[in-house]
PDB file of C-alpha atoms in Angstrom:
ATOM      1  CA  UNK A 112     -32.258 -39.752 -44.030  1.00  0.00           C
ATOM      2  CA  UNK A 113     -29.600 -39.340 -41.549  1.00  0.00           C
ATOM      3  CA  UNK A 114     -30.075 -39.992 -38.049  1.00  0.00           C
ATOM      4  CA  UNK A 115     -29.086 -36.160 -36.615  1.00  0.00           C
ATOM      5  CA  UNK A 116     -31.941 -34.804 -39.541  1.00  0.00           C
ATOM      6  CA  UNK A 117     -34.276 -37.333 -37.966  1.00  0.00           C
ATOM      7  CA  UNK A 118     -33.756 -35.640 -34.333  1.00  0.00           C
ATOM      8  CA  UNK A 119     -33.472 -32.677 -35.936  1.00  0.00           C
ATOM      9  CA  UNK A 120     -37.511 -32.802 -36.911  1.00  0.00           C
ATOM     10  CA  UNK A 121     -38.239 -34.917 -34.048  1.00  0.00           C
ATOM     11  CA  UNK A 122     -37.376 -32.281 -32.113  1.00  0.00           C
ATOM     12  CA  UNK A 123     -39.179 -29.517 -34.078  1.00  0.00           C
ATOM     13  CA  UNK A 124     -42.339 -31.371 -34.152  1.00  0.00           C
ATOM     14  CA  UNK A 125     -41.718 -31.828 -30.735  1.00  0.00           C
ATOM     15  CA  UNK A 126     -41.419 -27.964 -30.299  1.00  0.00           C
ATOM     16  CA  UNK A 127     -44.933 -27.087 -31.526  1.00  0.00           C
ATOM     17  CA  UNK A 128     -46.979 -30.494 -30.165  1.00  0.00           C
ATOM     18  CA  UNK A 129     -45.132 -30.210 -26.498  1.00  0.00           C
ATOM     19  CA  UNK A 130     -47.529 -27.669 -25.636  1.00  0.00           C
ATOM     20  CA  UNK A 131     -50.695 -29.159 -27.013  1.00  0.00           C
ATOM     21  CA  UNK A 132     -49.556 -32.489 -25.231  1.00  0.00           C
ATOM     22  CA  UNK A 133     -49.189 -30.378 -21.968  1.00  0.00           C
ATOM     23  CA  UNK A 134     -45.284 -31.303 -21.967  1.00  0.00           C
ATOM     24  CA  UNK A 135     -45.555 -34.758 -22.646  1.00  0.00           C
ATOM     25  CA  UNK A 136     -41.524 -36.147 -22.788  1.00  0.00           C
ATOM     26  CA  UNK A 137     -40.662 -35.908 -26.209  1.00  0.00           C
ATOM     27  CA  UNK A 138     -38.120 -38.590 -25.476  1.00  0.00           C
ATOM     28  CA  UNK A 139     -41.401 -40.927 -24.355  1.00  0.00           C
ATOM     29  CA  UNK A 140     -43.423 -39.723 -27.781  1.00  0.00           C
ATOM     30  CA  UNK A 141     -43.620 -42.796 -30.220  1.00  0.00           C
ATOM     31  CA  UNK A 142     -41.447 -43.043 -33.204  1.00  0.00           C
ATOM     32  CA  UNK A 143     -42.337 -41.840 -36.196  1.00  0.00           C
ATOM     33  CA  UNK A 144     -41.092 -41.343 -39.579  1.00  0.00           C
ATOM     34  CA  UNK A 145     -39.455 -37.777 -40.467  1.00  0.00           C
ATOM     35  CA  UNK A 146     -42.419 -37.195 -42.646  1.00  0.00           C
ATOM     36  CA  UNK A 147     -44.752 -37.945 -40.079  1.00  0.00           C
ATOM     37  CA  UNK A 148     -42.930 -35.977 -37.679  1.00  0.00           C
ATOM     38  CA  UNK A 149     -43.547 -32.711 -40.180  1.00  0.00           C
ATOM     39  CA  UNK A 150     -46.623 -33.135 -40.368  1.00  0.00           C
ATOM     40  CA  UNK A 151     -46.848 -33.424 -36.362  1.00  0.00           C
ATOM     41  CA  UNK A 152     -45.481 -29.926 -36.624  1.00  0.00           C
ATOM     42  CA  UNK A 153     -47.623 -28.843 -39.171  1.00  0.00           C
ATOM     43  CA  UNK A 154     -51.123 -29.991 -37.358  1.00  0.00           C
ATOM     44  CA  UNK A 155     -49.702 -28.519 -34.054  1.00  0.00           C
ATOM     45  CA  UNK A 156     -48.796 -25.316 -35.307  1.00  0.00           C
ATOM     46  CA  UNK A 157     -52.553 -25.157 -37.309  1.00  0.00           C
ATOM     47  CA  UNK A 158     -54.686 -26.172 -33.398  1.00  0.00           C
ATOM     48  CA  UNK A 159     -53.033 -23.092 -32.283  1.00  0.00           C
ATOM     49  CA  UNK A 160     -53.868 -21.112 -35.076  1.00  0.00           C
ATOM     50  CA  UNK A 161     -57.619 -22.564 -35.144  1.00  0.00           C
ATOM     51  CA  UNK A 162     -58.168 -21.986 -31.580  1.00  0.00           C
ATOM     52  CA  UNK A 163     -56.980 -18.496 -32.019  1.00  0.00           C
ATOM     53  CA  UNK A 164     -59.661 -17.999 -34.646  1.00  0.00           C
ATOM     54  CA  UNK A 165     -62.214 -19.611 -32.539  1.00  0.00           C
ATOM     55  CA  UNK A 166     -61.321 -17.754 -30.069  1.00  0.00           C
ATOM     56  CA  UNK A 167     -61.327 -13.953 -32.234  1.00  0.00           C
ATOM     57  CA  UNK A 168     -65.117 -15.092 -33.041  1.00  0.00           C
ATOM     58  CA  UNK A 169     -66.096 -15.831 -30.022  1.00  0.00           C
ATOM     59  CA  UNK A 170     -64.353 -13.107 -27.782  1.00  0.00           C
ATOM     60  CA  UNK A 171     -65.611  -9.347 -27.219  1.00  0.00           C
ATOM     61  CA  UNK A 172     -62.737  -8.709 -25.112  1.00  0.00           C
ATOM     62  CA  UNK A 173     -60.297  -6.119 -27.534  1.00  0.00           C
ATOM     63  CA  UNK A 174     -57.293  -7.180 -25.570  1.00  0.00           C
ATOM     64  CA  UNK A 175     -58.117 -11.224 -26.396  1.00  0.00           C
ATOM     65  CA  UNK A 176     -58.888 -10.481 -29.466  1.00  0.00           C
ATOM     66  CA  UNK A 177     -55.522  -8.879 -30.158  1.00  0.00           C
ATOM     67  CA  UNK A 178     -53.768 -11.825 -28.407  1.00  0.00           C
ATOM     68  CA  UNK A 179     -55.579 -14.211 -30.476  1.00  0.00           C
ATOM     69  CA  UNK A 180     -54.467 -12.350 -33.846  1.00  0.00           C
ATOM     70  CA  UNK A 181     -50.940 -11.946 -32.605  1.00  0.00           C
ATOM     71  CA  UNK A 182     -51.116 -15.871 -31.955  1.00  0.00           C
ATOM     72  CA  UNK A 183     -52.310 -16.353 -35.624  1.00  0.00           C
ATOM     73  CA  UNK A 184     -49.340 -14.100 -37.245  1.00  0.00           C
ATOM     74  CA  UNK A 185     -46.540 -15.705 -35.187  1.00  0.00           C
ATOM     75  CA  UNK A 186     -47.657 -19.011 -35.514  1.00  0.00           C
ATOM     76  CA  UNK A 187     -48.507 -18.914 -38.985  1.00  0.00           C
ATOM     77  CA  UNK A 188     -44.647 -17.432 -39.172  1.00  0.00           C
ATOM     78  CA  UNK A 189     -43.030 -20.218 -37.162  1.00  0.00           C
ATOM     79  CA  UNK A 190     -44.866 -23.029 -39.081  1.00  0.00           C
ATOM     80  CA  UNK A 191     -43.512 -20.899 -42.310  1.00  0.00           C
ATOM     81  CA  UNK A 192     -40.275 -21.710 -40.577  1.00  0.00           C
ATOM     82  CA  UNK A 193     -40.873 -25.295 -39.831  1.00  0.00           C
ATOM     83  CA  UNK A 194     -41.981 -26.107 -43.175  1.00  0.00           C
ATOM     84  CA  UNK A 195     -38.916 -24.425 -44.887  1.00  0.00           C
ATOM     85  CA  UNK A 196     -36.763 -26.567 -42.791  1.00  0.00           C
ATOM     86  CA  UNK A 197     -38.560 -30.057 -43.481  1.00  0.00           C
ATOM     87  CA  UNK A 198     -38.575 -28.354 -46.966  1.00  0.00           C
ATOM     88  CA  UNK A 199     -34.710 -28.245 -46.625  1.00  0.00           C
ATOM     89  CA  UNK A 200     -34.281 -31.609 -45.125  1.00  0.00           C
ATOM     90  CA  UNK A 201     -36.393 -33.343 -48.031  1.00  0.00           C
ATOM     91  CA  UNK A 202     -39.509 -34.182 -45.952  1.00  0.00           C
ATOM     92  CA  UNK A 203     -43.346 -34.384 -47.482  1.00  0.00           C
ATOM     93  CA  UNK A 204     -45.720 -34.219 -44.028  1.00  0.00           C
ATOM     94  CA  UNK A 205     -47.411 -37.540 -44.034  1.00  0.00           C
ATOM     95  CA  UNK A 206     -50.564 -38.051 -41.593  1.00  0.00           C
ATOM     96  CA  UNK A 207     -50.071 -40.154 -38.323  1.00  0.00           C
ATOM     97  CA  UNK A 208     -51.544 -41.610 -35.214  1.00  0.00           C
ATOM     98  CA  UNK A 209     -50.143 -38.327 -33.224  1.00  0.00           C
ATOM     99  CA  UNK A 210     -51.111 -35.552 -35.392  1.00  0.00           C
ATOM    100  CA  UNK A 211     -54.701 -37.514 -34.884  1.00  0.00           C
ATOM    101  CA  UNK A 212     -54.425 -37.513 -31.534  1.00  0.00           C
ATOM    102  CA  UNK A 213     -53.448 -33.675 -31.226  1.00  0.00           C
ATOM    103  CA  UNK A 214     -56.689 -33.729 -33.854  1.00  0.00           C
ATOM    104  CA  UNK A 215     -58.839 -35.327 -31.077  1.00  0.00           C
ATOM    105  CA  UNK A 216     -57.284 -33.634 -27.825  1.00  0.00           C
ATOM    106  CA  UNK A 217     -58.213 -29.972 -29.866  1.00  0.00           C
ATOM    107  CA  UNK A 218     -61.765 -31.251 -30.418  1.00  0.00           C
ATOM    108  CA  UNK A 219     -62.303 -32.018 -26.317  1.00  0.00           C
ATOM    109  CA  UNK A 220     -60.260 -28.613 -25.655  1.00  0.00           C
ATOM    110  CA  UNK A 221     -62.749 -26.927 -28.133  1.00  0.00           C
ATOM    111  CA  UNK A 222     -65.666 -28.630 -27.079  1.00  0.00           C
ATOM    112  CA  UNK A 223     -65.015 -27.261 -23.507  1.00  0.00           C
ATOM    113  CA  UNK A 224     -64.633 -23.803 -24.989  1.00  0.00           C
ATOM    114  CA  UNK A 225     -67.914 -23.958 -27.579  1.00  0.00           C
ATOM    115  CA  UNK A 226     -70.195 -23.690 -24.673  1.00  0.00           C
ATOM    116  CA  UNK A 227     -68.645 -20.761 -22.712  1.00  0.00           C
ATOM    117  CA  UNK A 228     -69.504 -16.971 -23.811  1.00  0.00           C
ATOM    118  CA  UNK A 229     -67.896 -13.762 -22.111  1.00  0.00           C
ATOM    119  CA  UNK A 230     -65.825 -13.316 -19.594  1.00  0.00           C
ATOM    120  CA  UNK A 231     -66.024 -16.948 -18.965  1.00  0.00           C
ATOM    121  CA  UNK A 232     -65.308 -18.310 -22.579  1.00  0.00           C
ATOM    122  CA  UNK A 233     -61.852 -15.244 -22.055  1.00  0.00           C
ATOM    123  CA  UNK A 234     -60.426 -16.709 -19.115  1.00  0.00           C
ATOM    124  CA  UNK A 235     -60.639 -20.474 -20.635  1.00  0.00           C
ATOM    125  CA  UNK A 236     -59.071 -19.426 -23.550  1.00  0.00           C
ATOM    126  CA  UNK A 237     -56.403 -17.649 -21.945  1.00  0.00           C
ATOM    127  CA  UNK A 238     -55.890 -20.402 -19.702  1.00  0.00           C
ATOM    128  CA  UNK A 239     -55.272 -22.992 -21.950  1.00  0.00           C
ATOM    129  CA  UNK A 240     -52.718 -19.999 -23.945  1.00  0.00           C
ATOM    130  CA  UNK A 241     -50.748 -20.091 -20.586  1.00  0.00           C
ATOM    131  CA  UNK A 242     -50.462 -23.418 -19.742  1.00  0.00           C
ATOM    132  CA  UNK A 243     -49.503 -24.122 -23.403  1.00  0.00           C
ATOM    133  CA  UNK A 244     -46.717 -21.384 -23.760  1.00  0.00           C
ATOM    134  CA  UNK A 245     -45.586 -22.592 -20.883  1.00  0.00           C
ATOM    135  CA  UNK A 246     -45.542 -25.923 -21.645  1.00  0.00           C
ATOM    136  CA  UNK A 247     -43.509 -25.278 -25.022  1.00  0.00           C
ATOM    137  CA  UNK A 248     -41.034 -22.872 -23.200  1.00  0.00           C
ATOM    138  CA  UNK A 249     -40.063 -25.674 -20.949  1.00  0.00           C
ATOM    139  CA  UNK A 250     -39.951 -27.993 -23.423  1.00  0.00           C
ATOM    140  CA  UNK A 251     -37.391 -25.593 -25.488  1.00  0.00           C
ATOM    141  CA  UNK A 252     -35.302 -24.527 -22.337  1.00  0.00           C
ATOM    142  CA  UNK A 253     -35.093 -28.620 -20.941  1.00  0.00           C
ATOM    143  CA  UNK A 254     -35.449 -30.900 -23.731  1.00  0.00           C
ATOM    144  CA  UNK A 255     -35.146 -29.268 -27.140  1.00  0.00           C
ATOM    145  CA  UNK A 256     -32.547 -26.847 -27.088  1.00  0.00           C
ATOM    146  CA  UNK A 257     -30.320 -28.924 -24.877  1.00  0.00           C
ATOM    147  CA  UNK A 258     -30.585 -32.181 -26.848  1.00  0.00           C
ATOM    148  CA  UNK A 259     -30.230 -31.138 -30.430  1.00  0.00           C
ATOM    149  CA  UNK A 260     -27.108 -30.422 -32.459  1.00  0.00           C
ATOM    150  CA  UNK A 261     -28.276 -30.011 -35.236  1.00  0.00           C
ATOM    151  CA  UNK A 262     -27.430 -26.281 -36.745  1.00  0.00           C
ATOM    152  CA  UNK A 263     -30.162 -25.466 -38.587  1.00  0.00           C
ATOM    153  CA  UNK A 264     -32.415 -26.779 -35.859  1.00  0.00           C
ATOM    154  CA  UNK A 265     -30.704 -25.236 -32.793  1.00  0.00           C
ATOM    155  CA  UNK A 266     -30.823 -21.589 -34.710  1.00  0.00           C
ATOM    156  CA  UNK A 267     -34.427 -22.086 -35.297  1.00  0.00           C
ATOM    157  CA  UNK A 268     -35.551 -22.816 -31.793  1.00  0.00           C
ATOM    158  CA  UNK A 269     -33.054 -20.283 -30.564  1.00  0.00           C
ATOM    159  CA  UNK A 270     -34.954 -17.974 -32.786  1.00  0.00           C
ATOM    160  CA  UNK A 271     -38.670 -18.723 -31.711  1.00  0.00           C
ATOM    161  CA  UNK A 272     -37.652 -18.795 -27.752  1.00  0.00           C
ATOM    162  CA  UNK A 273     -38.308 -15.093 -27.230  1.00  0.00           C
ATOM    163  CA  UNK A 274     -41.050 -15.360 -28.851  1.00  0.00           C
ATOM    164  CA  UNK A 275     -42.540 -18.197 -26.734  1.00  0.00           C
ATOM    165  CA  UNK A 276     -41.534 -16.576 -23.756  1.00  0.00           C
ATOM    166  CA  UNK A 277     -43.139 -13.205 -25.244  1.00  0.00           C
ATOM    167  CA  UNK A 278     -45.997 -14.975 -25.478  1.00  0.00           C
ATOM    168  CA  UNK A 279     -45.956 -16.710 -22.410  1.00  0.00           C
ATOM    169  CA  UNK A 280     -45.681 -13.212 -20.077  1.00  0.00           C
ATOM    170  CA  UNK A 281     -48.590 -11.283 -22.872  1.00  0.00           C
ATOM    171  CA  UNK A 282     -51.385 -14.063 -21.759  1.00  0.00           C
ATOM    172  CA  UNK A 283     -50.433 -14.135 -18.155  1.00  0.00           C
ATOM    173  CA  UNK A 284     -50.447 -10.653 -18.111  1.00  0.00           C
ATOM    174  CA  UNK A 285     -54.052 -10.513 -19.863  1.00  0.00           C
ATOM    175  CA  UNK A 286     -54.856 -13.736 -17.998  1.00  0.00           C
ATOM    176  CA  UNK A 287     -54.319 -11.283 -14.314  1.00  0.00           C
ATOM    177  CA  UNK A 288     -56.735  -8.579 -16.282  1.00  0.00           C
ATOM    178  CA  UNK A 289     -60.015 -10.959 -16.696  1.00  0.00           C
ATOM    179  CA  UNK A 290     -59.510 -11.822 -12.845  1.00  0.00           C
ATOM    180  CA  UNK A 291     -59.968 -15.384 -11.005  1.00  0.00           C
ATOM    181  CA  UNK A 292     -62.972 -17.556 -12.345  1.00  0.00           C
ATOM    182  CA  UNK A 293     -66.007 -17.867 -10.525  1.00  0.00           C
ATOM    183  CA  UNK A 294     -66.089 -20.427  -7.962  1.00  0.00           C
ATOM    184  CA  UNK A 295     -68.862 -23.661  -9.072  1.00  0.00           C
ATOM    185  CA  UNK A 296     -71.405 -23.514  -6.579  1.00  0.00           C
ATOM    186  CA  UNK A 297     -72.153 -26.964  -4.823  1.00  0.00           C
TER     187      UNK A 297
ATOM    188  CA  UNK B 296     -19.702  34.052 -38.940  1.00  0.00           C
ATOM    189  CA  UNK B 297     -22.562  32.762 -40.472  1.00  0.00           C
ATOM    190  CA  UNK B 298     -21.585  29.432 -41.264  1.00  0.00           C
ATOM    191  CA  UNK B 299     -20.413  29.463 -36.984  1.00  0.00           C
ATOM    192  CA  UNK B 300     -23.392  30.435 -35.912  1.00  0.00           C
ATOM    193  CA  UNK B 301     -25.386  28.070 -37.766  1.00  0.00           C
ATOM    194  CA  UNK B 302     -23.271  25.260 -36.574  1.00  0.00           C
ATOM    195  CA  UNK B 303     -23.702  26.229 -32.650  1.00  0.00           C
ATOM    196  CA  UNK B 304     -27.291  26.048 -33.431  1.00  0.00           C
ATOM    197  CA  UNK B 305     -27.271  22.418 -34.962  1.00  0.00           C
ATOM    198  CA  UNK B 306     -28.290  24.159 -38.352  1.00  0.00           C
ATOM    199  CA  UNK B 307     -25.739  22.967 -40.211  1.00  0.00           C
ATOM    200  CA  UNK B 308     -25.186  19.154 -39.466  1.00  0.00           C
ATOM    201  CA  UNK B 309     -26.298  16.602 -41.939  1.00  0.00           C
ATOM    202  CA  UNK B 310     -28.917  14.648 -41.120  1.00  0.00           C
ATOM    203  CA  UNK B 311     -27.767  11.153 -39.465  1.00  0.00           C
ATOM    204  CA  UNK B 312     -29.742   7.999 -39.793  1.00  0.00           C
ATOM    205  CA  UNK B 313     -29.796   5.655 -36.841  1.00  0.00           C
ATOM    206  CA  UNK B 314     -30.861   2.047 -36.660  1.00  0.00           C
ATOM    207  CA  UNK B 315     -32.789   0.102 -34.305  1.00  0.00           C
ATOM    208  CA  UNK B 316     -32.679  -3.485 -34.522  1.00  0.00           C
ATOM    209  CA  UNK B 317     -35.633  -5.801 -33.555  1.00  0.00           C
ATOM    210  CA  UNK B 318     -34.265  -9.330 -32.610  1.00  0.00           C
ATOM    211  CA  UNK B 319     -35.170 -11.566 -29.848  1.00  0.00           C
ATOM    212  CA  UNK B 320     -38.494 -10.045 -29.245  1.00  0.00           C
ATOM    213  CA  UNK B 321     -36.529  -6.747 -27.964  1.00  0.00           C
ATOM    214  CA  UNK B 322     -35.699  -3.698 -29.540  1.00  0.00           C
ATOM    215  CA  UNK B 323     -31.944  -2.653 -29.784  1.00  0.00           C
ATOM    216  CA  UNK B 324     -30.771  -0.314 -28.520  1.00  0.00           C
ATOM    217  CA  UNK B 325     -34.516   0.115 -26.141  1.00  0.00           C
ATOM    218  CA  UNK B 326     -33.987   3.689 -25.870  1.00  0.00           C
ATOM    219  CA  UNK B 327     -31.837   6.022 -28.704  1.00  0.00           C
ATOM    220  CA  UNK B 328     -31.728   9.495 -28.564  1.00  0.00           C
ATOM    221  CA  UNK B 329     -31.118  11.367 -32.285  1.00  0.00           C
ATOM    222  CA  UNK B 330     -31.675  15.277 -33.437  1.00  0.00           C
ATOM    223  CA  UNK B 331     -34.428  17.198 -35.114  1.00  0.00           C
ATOM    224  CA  UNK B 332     -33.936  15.558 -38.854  1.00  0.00           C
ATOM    225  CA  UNK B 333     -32.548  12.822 -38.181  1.00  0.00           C
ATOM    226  CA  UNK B 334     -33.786   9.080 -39.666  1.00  0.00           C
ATOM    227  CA  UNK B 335     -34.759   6.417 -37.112  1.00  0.00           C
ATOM    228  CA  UNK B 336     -34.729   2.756 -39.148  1.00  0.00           C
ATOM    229  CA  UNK B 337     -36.055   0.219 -37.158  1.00  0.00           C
ATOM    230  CA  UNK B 338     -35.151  -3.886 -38.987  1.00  0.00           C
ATOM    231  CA  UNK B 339     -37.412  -6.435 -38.089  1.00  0.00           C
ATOM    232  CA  UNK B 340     -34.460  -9.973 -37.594  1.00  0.00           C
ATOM    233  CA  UNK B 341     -37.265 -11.759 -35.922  1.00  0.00           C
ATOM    234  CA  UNK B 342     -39.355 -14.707 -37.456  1.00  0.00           C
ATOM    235  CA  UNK B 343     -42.496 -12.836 -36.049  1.00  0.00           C
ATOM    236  CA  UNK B 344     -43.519  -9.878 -37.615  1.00  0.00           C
ATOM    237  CA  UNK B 345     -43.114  -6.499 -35.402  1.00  0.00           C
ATOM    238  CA  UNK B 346     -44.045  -2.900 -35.160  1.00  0.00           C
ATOM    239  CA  UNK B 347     -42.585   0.235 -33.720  1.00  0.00           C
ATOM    240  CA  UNK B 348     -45.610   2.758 -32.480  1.00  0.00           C
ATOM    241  CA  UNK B 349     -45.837   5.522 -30.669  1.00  0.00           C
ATOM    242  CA  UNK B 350     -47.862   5.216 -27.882  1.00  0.00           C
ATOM    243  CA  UNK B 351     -48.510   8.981 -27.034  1.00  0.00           C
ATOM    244  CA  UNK B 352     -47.218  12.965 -28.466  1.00  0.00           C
ATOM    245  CA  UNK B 353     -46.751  12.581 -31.874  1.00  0.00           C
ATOM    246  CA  UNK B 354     -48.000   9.789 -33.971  1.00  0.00           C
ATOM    247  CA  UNK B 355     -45.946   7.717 -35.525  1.00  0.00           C
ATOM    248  CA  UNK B 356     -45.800   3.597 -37.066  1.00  0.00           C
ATOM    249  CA  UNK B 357     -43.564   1.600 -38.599  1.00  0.00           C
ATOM    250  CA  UNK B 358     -46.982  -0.460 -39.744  1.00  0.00           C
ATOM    251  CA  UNK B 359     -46.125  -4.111 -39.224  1.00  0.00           C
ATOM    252  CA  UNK B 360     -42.496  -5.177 -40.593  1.00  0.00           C
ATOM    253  CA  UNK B 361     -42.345  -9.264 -41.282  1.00  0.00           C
ATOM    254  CA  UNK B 362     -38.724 -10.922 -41.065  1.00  0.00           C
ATOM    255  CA  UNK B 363     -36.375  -8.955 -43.155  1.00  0.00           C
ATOM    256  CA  UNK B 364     -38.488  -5.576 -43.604  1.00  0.00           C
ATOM    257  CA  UNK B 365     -37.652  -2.301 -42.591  1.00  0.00           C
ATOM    258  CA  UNK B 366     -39.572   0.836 -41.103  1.00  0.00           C
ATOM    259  CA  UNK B 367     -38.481   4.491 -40.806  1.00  0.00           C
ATOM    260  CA  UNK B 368     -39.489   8.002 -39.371  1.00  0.00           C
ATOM    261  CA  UNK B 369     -38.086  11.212 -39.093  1.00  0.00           C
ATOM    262  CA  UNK B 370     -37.667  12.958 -36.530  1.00  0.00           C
ATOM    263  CA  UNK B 371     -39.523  16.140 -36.921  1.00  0.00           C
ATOM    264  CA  UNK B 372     -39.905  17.893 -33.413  1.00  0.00           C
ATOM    265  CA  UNK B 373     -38.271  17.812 -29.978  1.00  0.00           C
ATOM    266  CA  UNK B 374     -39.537  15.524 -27.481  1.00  0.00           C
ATOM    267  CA  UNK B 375     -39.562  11.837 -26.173  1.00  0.00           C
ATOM    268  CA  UNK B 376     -41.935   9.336 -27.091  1.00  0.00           C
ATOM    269  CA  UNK B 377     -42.568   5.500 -25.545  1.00  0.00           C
ATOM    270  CA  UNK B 378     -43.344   3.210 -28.437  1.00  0.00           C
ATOM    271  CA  UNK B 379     -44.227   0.024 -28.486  1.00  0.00           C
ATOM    272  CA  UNK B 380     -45.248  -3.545 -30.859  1.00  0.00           C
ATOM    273  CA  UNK B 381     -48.661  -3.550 -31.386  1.00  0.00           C
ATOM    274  CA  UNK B 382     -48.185  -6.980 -31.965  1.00  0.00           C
ATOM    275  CA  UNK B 383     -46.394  -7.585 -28.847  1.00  0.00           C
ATOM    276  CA  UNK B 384     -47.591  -5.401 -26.246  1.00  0.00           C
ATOM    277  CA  UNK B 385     -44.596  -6.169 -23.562  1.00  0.00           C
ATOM    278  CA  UNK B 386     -42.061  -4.685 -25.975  1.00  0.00           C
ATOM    279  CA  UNK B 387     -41.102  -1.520 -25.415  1.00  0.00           C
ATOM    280  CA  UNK B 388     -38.591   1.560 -26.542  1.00  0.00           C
ATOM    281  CA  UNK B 389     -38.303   4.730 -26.477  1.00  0.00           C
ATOM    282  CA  UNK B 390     -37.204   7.666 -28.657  1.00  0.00           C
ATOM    283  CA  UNK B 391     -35.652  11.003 -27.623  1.00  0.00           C
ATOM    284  CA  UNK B 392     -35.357  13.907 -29.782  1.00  0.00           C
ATOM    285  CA  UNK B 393     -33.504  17.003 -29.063  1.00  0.00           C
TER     286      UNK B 393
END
């Protein structure tokens, strides 16, 4: 496989796993095999989705619960995307040392979460929906779209931006509704 | 005389059909204004799936259009009405009908 189809999923693996990594530099992220990479992608995409589902049973709130199911349909429709294109590019998702660490980091984030019911267990999970929009916007506006030239690539995170950054300003603004958490008494 | 008449009242016309385009997590144009009769077709060009709904006066939804899919409504009485995506709450347009 060529070199600029090699960035090419580098970089959208690196689109979807930027945000569970809290912005980690994809240029610091180990190297892996194109096939690995997709499957990066893949697992990313799927924590989202999980959490989202987690977060639907969990959640009595109608406007997180909306978020939540708004966060399953796009992402389920990006990671369509994503897989088409490693589809296109001749790439079979192989398991790897980073989709089991995104494995492990969900599993502390959702540990955190299992114990917190309400109004608590909403702000947590909105939380973590900022910081990790956030995280995957700047990813796409500093690193990703910047970097790559590939085509197919470029159009494809051109394409989810708007929806990142939709994203991004629908849990802050639901984030402002729940108000500020209760301070931990000493 | 008639045919005049029924022209200056907007009678006559044939029925346009205007299209709103939903791309970039925006609807284009955000507001349209079109006549009694005329068809509104909103296309969904986003990866995400989308809806155009009426958020007050008449009732009205596209239902949710994936990439590709289109939704449409009439116009059937005067008035203005905000709409917005279900699935994306911050999206907003509006439709005027005279």
């Amino acid at each position: 496989m060529s070199r600029s189809k090699h960035q090419a999923l580098f970089f959208a693996a690196a689109l979807v796993y930027a945000g569970s990594l809290h912005a980690q530099n994809p240029a610091a992220a180990p190297d892996l095999s194109d096939p690995e990479v997709a499957h990066v992608a893949v697992t990313a995409n799927s924590i989202d989705i999980d959490f989202a589902k987690f977060a639907q049973t969990r959640t009595h709130n109608a406007g997180v619960k909306q978020f939540a199911q708004t966060m399953i349909t796009d992402h389920t429709a990006v990671n369509e995307q994503a897989a088409a294109l490693a589809k296109k590019l001749g790439v079979t998702p192989a398991d790897n040392a980073v989709s089991q660490s995104l494995q492990s980091g969900a599993k502390e984030a959702r540990a955190k979460l299992e114990p917190l019911h309400g109004a608590a267990f909403d702000r947590a999970y909105m939380d973590r929906e900022v910081a990790y929009h956030q995280a995957v916007l700047d990813a796409i506006d500093k690193v990703l779209i910047p970097t790559t030239d590939n085509a197919d690539l470029k159009a494809l995170l051109t394409a989810v931006r708007p929806a990142v950054a939709t994203h991004l300003e629908h849990a802050k603004q639901l984030r402002g509704q729940l108000g500020a958490p209760a301070r931990a008494s000493k | 005389m008639i045919v005049w008449l029924l022209l200056l009242l907007g009678l006559g016309r044939t029925p346009a059909t205007y299209t709103v385009e939903i791309r970039g997590m925006e609807f284009h144009p955000a507001a349209l204004t079109v006549s009694v009769g005329d068809t509104v077709v909103w296309v969904n060009q986003d990866i995400v799936p989308h809806s155009a709904t009426a958020t007050g006066g008449t009732k009205w939804d596209t239902g949710v259009l994936k990439q590709g899919q289109t939704g449409r409504y009439v116009a059937r009485a005067r008035g203005s009405a905000r709409y917005v995506c279900t699935l994306h709450p911050t999206m907003h347009g509006k439709l005027i009908i005279r």
